[in-house]
mmCIF file of N, CA, C and O in Angstrom:
data_model
loop_
_atom_site.group_PDB
_atom_site.id
_atom_site.type_symbol
_atom_site.label_atom_id
_atom_site.label_comp_id
_atom_site.label_asym_id
_atom_site.label_seq_id
_atom_site.Cartn_x
_atom_site.Cartn_y
_atom_site.Cartn_z
ATOM 1 N N UNK A 3 -34.224 -164.765 34.651
ATOM 2 C CA UNK A 3 -34.863 -163.926 35.635
ATOM 3 C C UNK A 3 -35.832 -162.989 34.935
ATOM 4 O O UNK A 3 -35.467 -162.294 33.996
ATOM 5 N N UNK A 4 -37.067 -162.959 35.392
ATOM 6 C CA UNK A 4 -38.068 -162.111 34.787
ATOM 7 C C UNK A 4 -38.338 -160.879 35.616
ATOM 8 O O UNK A 4 -37.904 -160.754 36.746
ATOM 9 N N UNK A 5 -39.062 -159.976 35.012
ATOM 10 C CA UNK A 5 -39.472 -158.756 35.691
ATOM 11 C C UNK A 5 -40.983 -158.795 35.825
ATOM 12 O O UNK A 5 -41.681 -159.078 34.867
ATOM 13 N N UNK A 6 -41.471 -158.542 37.027
ATOM 14 C CA UNK A 6 -42.915 -158.521 37.217
ATOM 15 C C UNK A 6 -43.408 -157.083 37.150
ATOM 16 O O UNK A 6 -42.682 -156.147 37.465
ATOM 17 N N UNK A 7 -44.645 -156.935 36.729
ATOM 18 C CA UNK A 7 -45.261 -155.620 36.609
ATOM 19 C C UNK A 7 -46.492 -155.582 37.474
ATOM 20 O O UNK A 7 -47.317 -156.495 37.446
ATOM 21 N N UNK A 8 -46.635 -154.512 38.229
ATOM 22 C CA UNK A 8 -47.822 -154.262 39.031
ATOM 23 C C UNK A 8 -48.278 -152.841 38.745
ATOM 24 O O UNK A 8 -47.463 -151.918 38.719
ATOM 25 N N UNK A 9 -49.572 -152.666 38.518
ATOM 26 C CA UNK A 9 -50.134 -151.340 38.288
ATOM 27 C C UNK A 9 -50.783 -150.856 39.577
ATOM 28 O O UNK A 9 -51.437 -151.626 40.283
ATOM 29 N N UNK A 10 -50.584 -149.578 39.870
ATOM 30 C CA UNK A 10 -51.107 -148.981 41.099
ATOM 31 C C UNK A 10 -51.947 -147.757 40.775
ATOM 32 O O UNK A 10 -51.621 -146.983 39.868
ATOM 33 N N UNK A 11 -52.998 -147.573 41.555
ATOM 34 C CA UNK A 11 -53.721 -146.316 41.617
ATOM 35 C C UNK A 11 -53.521 -145.833 43.051
ATOM 36 O O UNK A 11 -53.877 -146.535 44.002
ATOM 37 N N UNK A 12 -52.898 -144.663 43.199
ATOM 38 C CA UNK A 12 -52.596 -144.136 44.524
ATOM 39 C C UNK A 12 -53.038 -142.686 44.639
ATOM 40 O O UNK A 12 -53.067 -141.962 43.652
ATOM 41 N N UNK A 13 -53.365 -142.299 45.855
ATOM 42 C CA UNK A 13 -53.452 -140.876 46.194
ATOM 43 C C UNK A 13 -52.070 -140.592 46.755
ATOM 44 O O UNK A 13 -51.724 -141.048 47.842
ATOM 45 N N UNK A 14 -51.219 -139.914 45.968
ATOM 46 C CA UNK A 14 -49.806 -139.858 46.329
ATOM 47 C C UNK A 14 -49.109 -138.631 45.783
ATOM 48 O O UNK A 14 -49.657 -137.884 44.973
ATOM 49 N N UNK A 15 -47.877 -138.507 46.225
ATOM 50 C CA UNK A 15 -46.946 -137.532 45.684
ATOM 51 C C UNK A 15 -45.608 -138.224 45.501
ATOM 52 O O UNK A 15 -45.285 -139.160 46.236
ATOM 53 N N UNK A 16 -44.851 -137.777 44.535
ATOM 54 C CA UNK A 16 -43.526 -138.332 44.299
ATOM 55 C C UNK A 16 -42.536 -137.525 45.137
ATOM 56 O O UNK A 16 -42.266 -136.362 44.839
ATOM 57 N N UNK A 17 -42.014 -138.142 46.186
ATOM 58 C CA UNK A 17 -41.051 -137.452 47.059
ATOM 59 C C UNK A 17 -39.630 -137.566 46.511
ATOM 60 O O UNK A 17 -38.700 -136.999 47.079
ATOM 61 N N UNK A 18 -39.468 -138.292 45.420
ATOM 62 C CA UNK A 18 -38.150 -138.463 44.800
ATOM 63 C C UNK A 18 -37.457 -139.708 45.319
ATOM 64 O O UNK A 18 -37.445 -139.969 46.524
ATOM 65 N N UNK A 19 -36.891 -140.464 44.416
ATOM 66 C CA UNK A 19 -36.273 -141.747 44.783
ATOM 67 C C UNK A 19 -35.135 -141.571 45.782
ATOM 68 O O UNK A 19 -34.916 -142.426 46.635
ATOM 69 N N UNK A 20 -34.414 -140.466 45.729
ATOM 70 C CA UNK A 20 -33.300 -140.246 46.648
ATOM 71 C C UNK A 20 -33.776 -140.024 48.075
ATOM 72 O O UNK A 20 -32.991 -140.152 49.018
ATOM 73 N N UNK A 21 -35.047 -139.689 48.260
ATOM 74 C CA UNK A 21 -35.585 -139.459 49.605
ATOM 75 C C UNK A 21 -35.840 -140.765 50.348
ATOM 76 O O UNK A 21 -35.932 -140.779 51.577
ATOM 77 N N UNK A 22 -35.944 -141.878 49.615
ATOM 78 C CA UNK A 22 -36.249 -143.160 50.244
ATOM 79 C C UNK A 22 -35.041 -143.677 51.008
ATOM 80 O O UNK A 22 -33.940 -143.754 50.490
ATOM 81 N N UNK A 23 -35.273 -144.031 52.272
ATOM 82 C CA UNK A 23 -34.240 -144.599 53.144
ATOM 83 C C UNK A 23 -34.828 -145.877 53.729
ATOM 84 O O UNK A 23 -35.752 -145.826 54.541
ATOM 85 N N UNK A 24 -34.284 -147.029 53.326
ATOM 86 C CA UNK A 24 -34.846 -148.306 53.745
ATOM 87 C C UNK A 24 -34.959 -148.414 55.264
ATOM 88 O O UNK A 24 -35.947 -148.916 55.786
ATOM 89 N N UNK A 25 -33.957 -147.926 55.982
ATOM 90 C CA UNK A 25 -33.978 -148.016 57.445
ATOM 91 C C UNK A 25 -35.127 -147.215 58.055
ATOM 92 O O UNK A 25 -35.692 -147.610 59.068
ATOM 93 N N UNK A 26 -35.492 -146.105 57.433
ATOM 94 C CA UNK A 26 -36.561 -145.249 57.956
ATOM 95 C C UNK A 26 -37.940 -145.619 57.407
ATOM 96 O O UNK A 26 -38.952 -145.362 58.062
ATOM 97 N N UNK A 27 -37.989 -146.167 56.213
ATOM 98 C CA UNK A 27 -39.268 -146.354 55.514
ATOM 99 C C UNK A 27 -39.558 -147.810 55.176
ATOM 100 O O UNK A 27 -40.380 -148.092 54.307
ATOM 101 N N UNK A 28 -38.916 -148.734 55.858
ATOM 102 C CA UNK A 28 -39.075 -150.155 55.554
ATOM 103 C C UNK A 28 -40.521 -150.627 55.699
ATOM 104 O O UNK A 28 -41.039 -151.324 54.822
ATOM 105 N N UNK A 29 -41.192 -150.259 56.780
ATOM 106 C CA UNK A 29 -42.582 -150.698 56.992
ATOM 107 C C UNK A 29 -43.492 -150.200 55.876
ATOM 108 O O UNK A 29 -44.361 -150.929 55.396
ATOM 109 N N UNK A 30 -43.278 -148.960 55.447
ATOM 110 C CA UNK A 30 -44.098 -148.389 54.379
ATOM 111 C C UNK A 30 -43.788 -149.063 53.044
ATOM 112 O O UNK A 30 -44.692 -149.352 52.264
ATOM 113 N N UNK A 31 -42.528 -149.318 52.783
ATOM 114 C CA UNK A 31 -42.121 -149.938 51.519
ATOM 115 C C UNK A 31 -42.570 -151.378 51.393
ATOM 116 O O UNK A 31 -42.798 -151.868 50.293
ATOM 117 N N UNK A 32 -42.698 -152.062 52.530
ATOM 118 C CA UNK A 32 -43.147 -153.461 52.517
ATOM 119 C C UNK A 32 -44.639 -153.606 52.778
ATOM 120 O O UNK A 32 -45.155 -154.713 52.747
ATOM 121 N N UNK A 33 -45.341 -152.515 53.064
ATOM 122 C CA UNK A 33 -46.778 -152.571 53.318
ATOM 123 C C UNK A 33 -47.138 -153.289 54.601
ATOM 124 O O UNK A 33 -48.206 -153.883 54.705
ATOM 125 N N UNK A 34 -46.257 -153.228 55.591
ATOM 126 C CA UNK A 34 -46.492 -153.945 56.849
ATOM 127 C C UNK A 34 -47.506 -153.245 57.741
ATOM 128 O O UNK A 34 -47.742 -152.037 57.612
ATOM 129 N N UNK A 35 -48.075 -154.015 58.673
ATOM 130 C CA UNK A 35 -48.945 -153.439 59.691
ATOM 131 C C UNK A 35 -48.168 -152.379 60.453
ATOM 132 O O UNK A 35 -46.964 -152.513 60.658
ATOM 133 N N UNK A 36 -48.837 -151.328 60.860
ATOM 134 C CA UNK A 36 -48.198 -150.264 61.606
ATOM 135 C C UNK A 36 -47.533 -149.204 60.741
ATOM 136 O O UNK A 36 -46.982 -148.236 61.248
ATOM 137 N N UNK A 37 -47.611 -149.377 59.421
ATOM 138 C CA UNK A 37 -47.019 -148.359 58.552
ATOM 139 C C UNK A 37 -47.819 -147.061 58.669
ATOM 140 O O UNK A 37 -49.000 -147.068 58.970
ATOM 141 N N UNK A 38 -47.164 -145.959 58.416
ATOM 142 C CA UNK A 38 -47.803 -144.642 58.513
ATOM 143 C C UNK A 38 -48.588 -144.295 57.253
ATOM 144 O O UNK A 38 -49.565 -143.537 57.301
ATOM 145 N N UNK A 39 -48.150 -144.832 56.119
ATOM 146 C CA UNK A 39 -48.750 -144.589 54.806
ATOM 147 C C UNK A 39 -48.148 -145.629 53.877
ATOM 148 O O UNK A 39 -47.406 -146.507 54.333
ATOM 149 N N UNK A 40 -48.435 -145.575 52.598
ATOM 150 C CA UNK A 40 -47.899 -146.536 51.629
ATOM 151 C C UNK A 40 -46.788 -145.892 50.809
ATOM 152 O O UNK A 40 -46.848 -144.702 50.497
ATOM 153 N N UNK A 41 -45.782 -146.697 50.462
ATOM 154 C CA UNK A 41 -44.697 -146.249 49.603
ATOM 155 C C UNK A 41 -44.490 -147.280 48.498
ATOM 156 O O UNK A 41 -44.449 -148.480 48.768
ATOM 157 N N UNK A 42 -44.378 -146.804 47.279
ATOM 158 C CA UNK A 42 -43.933 -147.634 46.160
ATOM 159 C C UNK A 42 -42.677 -146.964 45.640
ATOM 160 O O UNK A 42 -42.708 -145.834 45.137
ATOM 161 N N UNK A 43 -41.568 -147.676 45.814
ATOM 162 C CA UNK A 43 -40.239 -147.130 45.523
ATOM 163 C C UNK A 43 -39.636 -147.832 44.319
ATOM 164 O O UNK A 43 -39.613 -149.060 44.251
ATOM 165 N N UNK A 44 -39.140 -147.051 43.387
ATOM 166 C CA UNK A 44 -38.492 -147.592 42.192
ATOM 167 C C UNK A 44 -37.024 -147.861 42.501
ATOM 168 O O UNK A 44 -36.152 -147.036 42.235
ATOM 169 N N UNK A 45 -36.765 -149.036 43.078
ATOM 170 C CA UNK A 45 -35.409 -149.412 43.416
ATOM 171 C C UNK A 45 -34.595 -149.856 42.212
ATOM 172 O O UNK A 45 -33.375 -149.905 42.264
ATOM 173 N N UNK A 46 -35.281 -150.176 41.112
ATOM 174 C CA UNK A 46 -34.590 -150.669 39.927
ATOM 175 C C UNK A 46 -33.942 -149.521 39.143
ATOM 176 O O UNK A 46 -32.764 -149.581 38.797
ATOM 177 N N UNK A 47 -34.713 -148.480 38.864
ATOM 178 C CA UNK A 47 -34.210 -147.381 38.030
ATOM 179 C C UNK A 47 -34.034 -146.076 38.806
ATOM 180 O O UNK A 47 -33.438 -145.136 38.292
ATOM 181 N N UNK A 48 -34.595 -146.008 40.009
ATOM 182 C CA UNK A 48 -34.464 -144.801 40.814
ATOM 183 C C UNK A 48 -35.187 -143.594 40.251
ATOM 184 O O UNK A 48 -34.716 -142.469 40.384
ATOM 185 N N UNK A 49 -36.359 -143.825 39.643
ATOM 186 C CA UNK A 49 -37.083 -142.724 39.026
ATOM 187 C C UNK A 49 -38.141 -142.097 39.929
ATOM 188 O O UNK A 49 -38.527 -140.956 39.695
ATOM 189 N N UNK A 50 -38.625 -142.807 40.945
ATOM 190 C CA UNK A 50 -39.690 -142.256 41.781
ATOM 191 C C UNK A 50 -39.747 -142.945 43.139
ATOM 192 O O UNK A 50 -39.223 -144.043 43.332
ATOM 193 N N UNK A 51 -40.409 -142.271 44.038
ATOM 194 C CA UNK A 51 -40.799 -142.836 45.326
ATOM 195 C C UNK A 51 -42.164 -142.247 45.629
ATOM 196 O O UNK A 51 -42.280 -141.104 46.079
ATOM 197 N N UNK A 52 -43.199 -142.993 45.322
ATOM 198 C CA UNK A 52 -44.572 -142.536 45.533
ATOM 199 C C UNK A 52 -44.958 -142.783 46.986
ATOM 200 O O UNK A 52 -44.880 -143.913 47.472
ATOM 201 N N UNK A 53 -45.373 -141.740 47.672
ATOM 202 C CA UNK A 53 -45.792 -141.837 49.067
ATOM 203 C C UNK A 53 -47.226 -141.347 49.181
ATOM 204 O O UNK A 53 -47.561 -140.281 48.662
ATOM 205 N N UNK A 54 -48.068 -142.130 49.823
ATOM 206 C CA UNK A 54 -49.471 -141.762 49.982
ATOM 207 C C UNK A 54 -50.289 -142.954 50.404
ATOM 208 O O UNK A 54 -49.902 -143.689 51.308
ATOM 209 N N UNK A 55 -51.410 -143.150 49.718
ATOM 210 C CA UNK A 55 -52.290 -144.275 50.026
ATOM 211 C C UNK A 55 -52.604 -145.042 48.744
ATOM 212 O O UNK A 55 -53.070 -144.463 47.762
ATOM 213 N N UNK A 56 -52.360 -146.345 48.785
ATOM 214 C CA UNK A 56 -52.719 -147.199 47.653
ATOM 215 C C UNK A 56 -54.229 -147.386 47.658
ATOM 216 O O UNK A 56 -54.805 -147.793 48.656
ATOM 217 N N UNK A 57 -54.835 -147.110 46.529
ATOM 218 C CA UNK A 57 -56.292 -147.250 46.392
ATOM 219 C C UNK A 57 -56.631 -148.552 45.693
ATOM 220 O O UNK A 57 -57.570 -149.242 46.067
ATOM 221 N N UNK A 58 -55.850 -148.906 44.671
ATOM 222 C CA UNK A 58 -56.094 -150.149 43.937
ATOM 223 C C UNK A 58 -54.770 -150.672 43.382
ATOM 224 O O UNK A 58 -53.889 -149.897 43.015
ATOM 225 N N UNK A 59 -54.656 -151.999 43.352
ATOM 226 C CA UNK A 59 -53.474 -152.684 42.833
ATOM 227 C C UNK A 59 -53.941 -153.719 41.819
ATOM 228 O O UNK A 59 -54.891 -154.458 42.079
ATOM 229 N N UNK A 60 -53.247 -153.782 40.688
ATOM 230 C CA UNK A 60 -53.631 -154.748 39.667
ATOM 231 C C UNK A 60 -53.271 -156.162 40.097
ATOM 232 O O UNK A 60 -52.355 -156.376 40.890
ATOM 233 N N UNK A 61 -53.995 -157.106 39.530
ATOM 234 C CA UNK A 61 -53.662 -158.508 39.706
ATOM 235 C C UNK A 61 -52.417 -158.805 38.880
ATOM 236 O O UNK A 61 -52.228 -158.248 37.786
ATOM 237 N N UNK A 62 -51.574 -159.681 39.383
ATOM 238 C CA UNK A 62 -50.304 -159.987 38.723
ATOM 239 C C UNK A 62 -50.476 -160.443 37.273
ATOM 240 O O UNK A 62 -49.669 -160.136 36.410
ATOM 241 N N UNK A 63 -51.538 -161.181 36.994
ATOM 242 C CA UNK A 63 -51.736 -161.731 35.655
ATOM 243 C C UNK A 63 -52.913 -161.112 34.906
ATOM 244 O O UNK A 63 -52.934 -161.116 33.680
ATOM 245 N N UNK A 64 -53.879 -160.611 35.634
ATOM 246 C CA UNK A 64 -55.122 -160.165 35.008
ATOM 247 C C UNK A 64 -55.262 -158.656 34.884
ATOM 248 O O UNK A 64 -56.217 -158.172 34.302
ATOM 249 N N UNK A 65 -54.358 -157.881 35.463
ATOM 250 C CA UNK A 65 -54.481 -156.423 35.414
ATOM 251 C C UNK A 65 -55.573 -155.945 36.361
ATOM 252 O O UNK A 65 -55.832 -156.555 37.396
ATOM 253 N N UNK A 66 -56.223 -154.869 35.999
ATOM 254 C CA UNK A 66 -57.319 -154.323 36.803
ATOM 255 C C UNK A 66 -58.645 -154.882 36.328
ATOM 256 O O UNK A 66 -58.875 -155.001 35.124
ATOM 257 N N UNK A 67 -59.519 -155.199 37.247
ATOM 258 C CA UNK A 67 -60.904 -155.500 36.924
ATOM 259 C C UNK A 67 -61.676 -154.198 37.061
ATOM 260 O O UNK A 67 -61.303 -153.340 37.863
ATOM 261 N N UNK A 68 -62.764 -154.041 36.314
ATOM 262 C CA UNK A 68 -63.552 -152.827 36.474
ATOM 263 C C UNK A 68 -63.992 -152.670 37.935
ATOM 264 O O UNK A 68 -64.450 -153.623 38.564
ATOM 265 N N UNK A 69 -63.805 -151.494 38.450
ATOM 266 C CA UNK A 69 -64.147 -151.217 39.837
ATOM 267 C C UNK A 69 -64.543 -149.759 39.948
ATOM 268 O O UNK A 69 -63.798 -148.881 39.502
ATOM 269 N N UNK A 70 -65.713 -149.516 40.520
ATOM 270 C CA UNK A 70 -66.132 -148.145 40.765
ATOM 271 C C UNK A 70 -65.484 -147.671 42.055
ATOM 272 O O UNK A 70 -65.538 -148.357 43.069
ATOM 273 N N UNK A 71 -64.863 -146.514 41.981
ATOM 274 C CA UNK A 71 -64.192 -145.952 43.145
ATOM 275 C C UNK A 71 -64.778 -144.574 43.396
ATOM 276 O O UNK A 71 -64.642 -143.666 42.576
ATOM 277 N N UNK A 72 -65.422 -144.429 44.522
ATOM 278 C CA UNK A 72 -65.980 -143.148 44.904
ATOM 279 C C UNK A 72 -64.966 -142.405 45.773
ATOM 280 O O UNK A 72 -64.354 -143.006 46.664
ATOM 281 N N UNK A 73 -64.771 -141.110 45.553
ATOM 282 C CA UNK A 73 -63.856 -140.358 46.404
ATOM 283 C C UNK A 73 -64.210 -140.463 47.891
ATOM 284 O O UNK A 73 -63.335 -140.429 48.748
ATOM 285 N N UNK A 74 -65.491 -140.657 48.184
ATOM 286 C CA UNK A 74 -65.917 -140.788 49.575
ATOM 287 C C UNK A 74 -65.485 -142.114 50.187
ATOM 288 O O UNK A 74 -65.379 -142.234 51.405
ATOM 289 N N UNK A 75 -65.216 -143.114 49.352
ATOM 290 C CA UNK A 75 -64.880 -144.451 49.835
ATOM 291 C C UNK A 75 -63.397 -144.678 50.097
ATOM 292 O O UNK A 75 -63.031 -145.682 50.689
ATOM 293 N N UNK A 76 -62.539 -143.781 49.644
ATOM 294 C CA UNK A 76 -61.115 -144.048 49.782
ATOM 295 C C UNK A 76 -60.574 -143.666 51.159
ATOM 296 O O UNK A 76 -59.475 -144.065 51.507
ATOM 297 N N UNK A 77 -61.342 -142.938 51.950
ATOM 298 C CA UNK A 77 -61.006 -142.708 53.348
ATOM 299 C C UNK A 77 -59.670 -142.036 53.591
ATOM 300 O O UNK A 77 -58.890 -142.501 54.416
ATOM 301 N N UNK A 78 -59.412 -140.965 52.906
ATOM 302 C CA UNK A 78 -58.146 -140.268 53.083
ATOM 303 C C UNK A 78 -58.380 -138.937 53.785
ATOM 304 O O UNK A 78 -59.144 -138.102 53.307
ATOM 305 N N UNK A 79 -57.733 -138.767 54.929
ATOM 306 C CA UNK A 79 -57.681 -137.458 55.574
ATOM 307 C C UNK A 79 -56.442 -136.782 55.009
ATOM 308 O O UNK A 79 -55.311 -137.106 55.381
ATOM 309 N N UNK A 80 -56.629 -135.887 54.078
ATOM 310 C CA UNK A 80 -55.512 -135.298 53.327
ATOM 311 C C UNK A 80 -54.501 -134.600 54.228
ATOM 312 O O UNK A 80 -53.301 -134.697 54.009
ATOM 313 N N UNK A 81 -54.992 -133.878 55.235
ATOM 314 C CA UNK A 81 -54.074 -133.165 56.121
ATOM 315 C C UNK A 81 -53.241 -134.118 56.968
ATOM 316 O O UNK A 81 -52.039 -133.909 57.158
ATOM 317 N N UNK A 82 -53.852 -135.182 57.464
ATOM 318 C CA UNK A 82 -53.122 -136.162 58.275
ATOM 319 C C UNK A 82 -52.088 -136.886 57.416
ATOM 320 O O UNK A 82 -50.930 -137.054 57.831
ATOM 321 N N UNK A 83 -52.482 -137.307 56.217
ATOM 322 C CA UNK A 83 -51.543 -137.979 55.320
ATOM 323 C C UNK A 83 -50.362 -137.071 54.987
ATOM 324 O O UNK A 83 -49.202 -137.489 55.038
ATOM 325 N N UNK A 84 -50.639 -135.819 54.671
ATOM 326 C CA UNK A 84 -49.576 -134.862 54.351
ATOM 327 C C UNK A 84 -48.617 -134.702 55.519
ATOM 328 O O UNK A 84 -47.394 -134.715 55.345
ATOM 329 N N UNK A 85 -49.151 -134.593 56.712
ATOM 330 C CA UNK A 85 -48.315 -134.449 57.908
ATOM 331 C C UNK A 85 -47.415 -135.671 58.115
ATOM 332 O O UNK A 85 -46.226 -135.538 58.422
ATOM 333 N N UNK A 86 -47.973 -136.865 57.931
ATOM 334 C CA UNK A 86 -47.188 -138.097 58.104
ATOM 335 C C UNK A 86 -46.065 -138.202 57.082
ATOM 336 O O UNK A 86 -44.946 -138.585 57.412
ATOM 337 N N UNK A 87 -46.356 -137.861 55.835
ATOM 338 C CA UNK A 87 -45.328 -137.910 54.786
ATOM 339 C C UNK A 87 -44.255 -136.851 55.062
ATOM 340 O O UNK A 87 -43.060 -137.129 54.957
ATOM 341 N N UNK A 88 -44.670 -135.656 55.444
ATOM 342 C CA UNK A 88 -43.703 -134.609 55.774
ATOM 343 C C UNK A 88 -42.781 -135.041 56.906
ATOM 344 O O UNK A 88 -41.557 -134.863 56.828
ATOM 345 N N UNK A 89 -43.351 -135.608 57.958
ATOM 346 C CA UNK A 89 -42.548 -136.064 59.100
ATOM 347 C C UNK A 89 -41.585 -137.176 58.696
ATOM 348 O O UNK A 89 -40.419 -137.170 59.087
ATOM 349 N N UNK A 90 -42.067 -138.124 57.923
ATOM 350 C CA UNK A 90 -41.255 -139.288 57.556
ATOM 351 C C UNK A 90 -40.090 -138.928 56.635
ATOM 352 O O UNK A 90 -39.032 -139.545 56.701
ATOM 353 N N UNK A 91 -40.287 -137.939 55.770
ATOM 354 C CA UNK A 91 -39.261 -137.604 54.792
ATOM 355 C C UNK A 91 -38.546 -136.283 55.095
ATOM 356 O O UNK A 91 -37.649 -135.883 54.360
ATOM 357 N N UNK A 92 -38.954 -135.591 56.166
ATOM 358 C CA UNK A 92 -38.310 -134.329 56.512
ATOM 359 C C UNK A 92 -38.502 -133.261 55.459
ATOM 360 O O UNK A 92 -37.583 -132.513 55.137
ATOM 361 N N UNK A 93 -39.730 -133.200 54.904
ATOM 362 C CA UNK A 93 -40.045 -132.227 53.861
ATOM 363 C C UNK A 93 -41.234 -131.391 54.310
ATOM 364 O O UNK A 93 -41.803 -131.619 55.383
ATOM 365 N N UNK A 94 -41.607 -130.417 53.496
ATOM 366 C CA UNK A 94 -42.722 -129.540 53.841
ATOM 367 C C UNK A 94 -43.635 -129.375 52.628
ATOM 368 O O UNK A 94 -43.501 -128.429 51.862
ATOM 369 N N UNK A 95 -44.540 -130.334 52.469
ATOM 370 C CA UNK A 95 -45.518 -130.295 51.379
ATOM 371 C C UNK A 95 -46.853 -129.808 51.908
ATOM 372 O O UNK A 95 -47.123 -129.891 53.101
ATOM 373 N N UNK A 96 -47.703 -129.347 51.009
ATOM 374 C CA UNK A 96 -49.097 -129.092 51.348
ATOM 375 C C UNK A 96 -49.931 -130.222 50.759
ATOM 376 O O UNK A 96 -49.445 -130.983 49.906
ATOM 377 N N UNK A 97 -51.163 -130.317 51.181
ATOM 378 C CA UNK A 97 -52.024 -131.388 50.667
ATOM 379 C C UNK A 97 -52.256 -131.252 49.160
ATOM 380 O O UNK A 97 -52.609 -132.222 48.496
ATOM 381 N N UNK A 98 -52.029 -130.072 48.602
ATOM 382 C CA UNK A 98 -52.176 -129.869 47.155
ATOM 383 C C UNK A 98 -51.106 -130.599 46.350
ATOM 384 O O UNK A 98 -51.232 -130.747 45.135
ATOM 385 N N UNK A 99 -50.035 -131.052 47.003
ATOM 386 C CA UNK A 99 -48.966 -131.782 46.306
ATOM 387 C C UNK A 99 -49.395 -133.200 45.944
ATOM 388 O O UNK A 99 -48.769 -133.849 45.122
ATOM 389 N N UNK A 100 -50.475 -133.686 46.565
ATOM 390 C CA UNK A 100 -50.963 -135.046 46.340
ATOM 391 C C UNK A 100 -52.040 -135.045 45.264
ATOM 392 O O UNK A 100 -52.817 -134.107 45.140
ATOM 393 N N UNK A 101 -52.082 -136.143 44.500
ATOM 394 C CA UNK A 101 -53.104 -136.300 43.472
ATOM 395 C C UNK A 101 -53.296 -137.781 43.199
ATOM 396 O O UNK A 101 -52.547 -138.614 43.705
ATOM 397 N N UNK A 102 -54.281 -138.101 42.382
ATOM 398 C CA UNK A 102 -54.444 -139.479 41.936
ATOM 399 C C UNK A 102 -53.336 -139.781 40.932
ATOM 400 O O UNK A 102 -53.122 -139.019 39.994
ATOM 401 N N UNK A 103 -52.623 -140.878 41.161
ATOM 402 C CA UNK A 103 -51.526 -141.263 40.291
ATOM 403 C C UNK A 103 -51.754 -142.712 39.868
ATOM 404 O O UNK A 103 -51.937 -143.583 40.708
ATOM 405 N N UNK A 104 -51.767 -142.964 38.580
ATOM 406 C CA UNK A 104 -51.880 -144.309 38.032
ATOM 407 C C UNK A 104 -50.562 -144.617 37.332
ATOM 408 O O UNK A 104 -50.111 -143.851 36.471
ATOM 409 N N UNK A 105 -49.901 -145.714 37.742
ATOM 410 C CA UNK A 105 -48.602 -146.014 37.156
ATOM 411 C C UNK A 105 -48.314 -147.508 37.228
ATOM 412 O O UNK A 105 -48.911 -148.244 38.001
ATOM 413 N N UNK A 106 -47.381 -147.934 36.395
ATOM 414 C CA UNK A 106 -46.904 -149.312 36.380
ATOM 415 C C UNK A 106 -45.559 -149.348 37.092
ATOM 416 O O UNK A 106 -44.688 -148.514 36.857
ATOM 417 N N UNK A 107 -45.424 -150.337 37.978
ATOM 418 C CA UNK A 107 -44.202 -150.517 38.761
ATOM 419 C C UNK A 107 -43.602 -151.863 38.393
ATOM 420 O O UNK A 107 -44.295 -152.882 38.353
ATOM 421 N N UNK A 108 -42.303 -151.879 38.100
ATOM 422 C CA UNK A 108 -41.625 -153.104 37.710
ATOM 423 C C UNK A 108 -40.685 -153.518 38.822
ATOM 424 O O UNK A 108 -39.967 -152.704 39.388
ATOM 425 N N UNK A 109 -40.708 -154.800 39.145
ATOM 426 C CA UNK A 109 -39.852 -155.274 40.239
ATOM 427 C C UNK A 109 -39.317 -156.651 39.982
ATOM 428 O O UNK A 109 -39.607 -157.325 39.058
#
């Protein structure tokens, strides 16, 4: 059995792995239509639960290709995203809690 690696660039905050509840956040964790935002949850080690918007995802074999990303192109309403994450996790963050996060996720 192997472990796959995916690299993510997200506008996100780490709400903590213990905050993730599959029954409440399944659509976000699976990236399904109708999700409120994106979630990348570390179910293997329980180190993080990134909630926000995925901006770029690496290719499974090739990594990232060079890509110019303009802040104007990512289409994030920071206040709306913050409100959705707060509602979904029962927390009270401000939009300042979110930032660009680049990380490798193993699954």
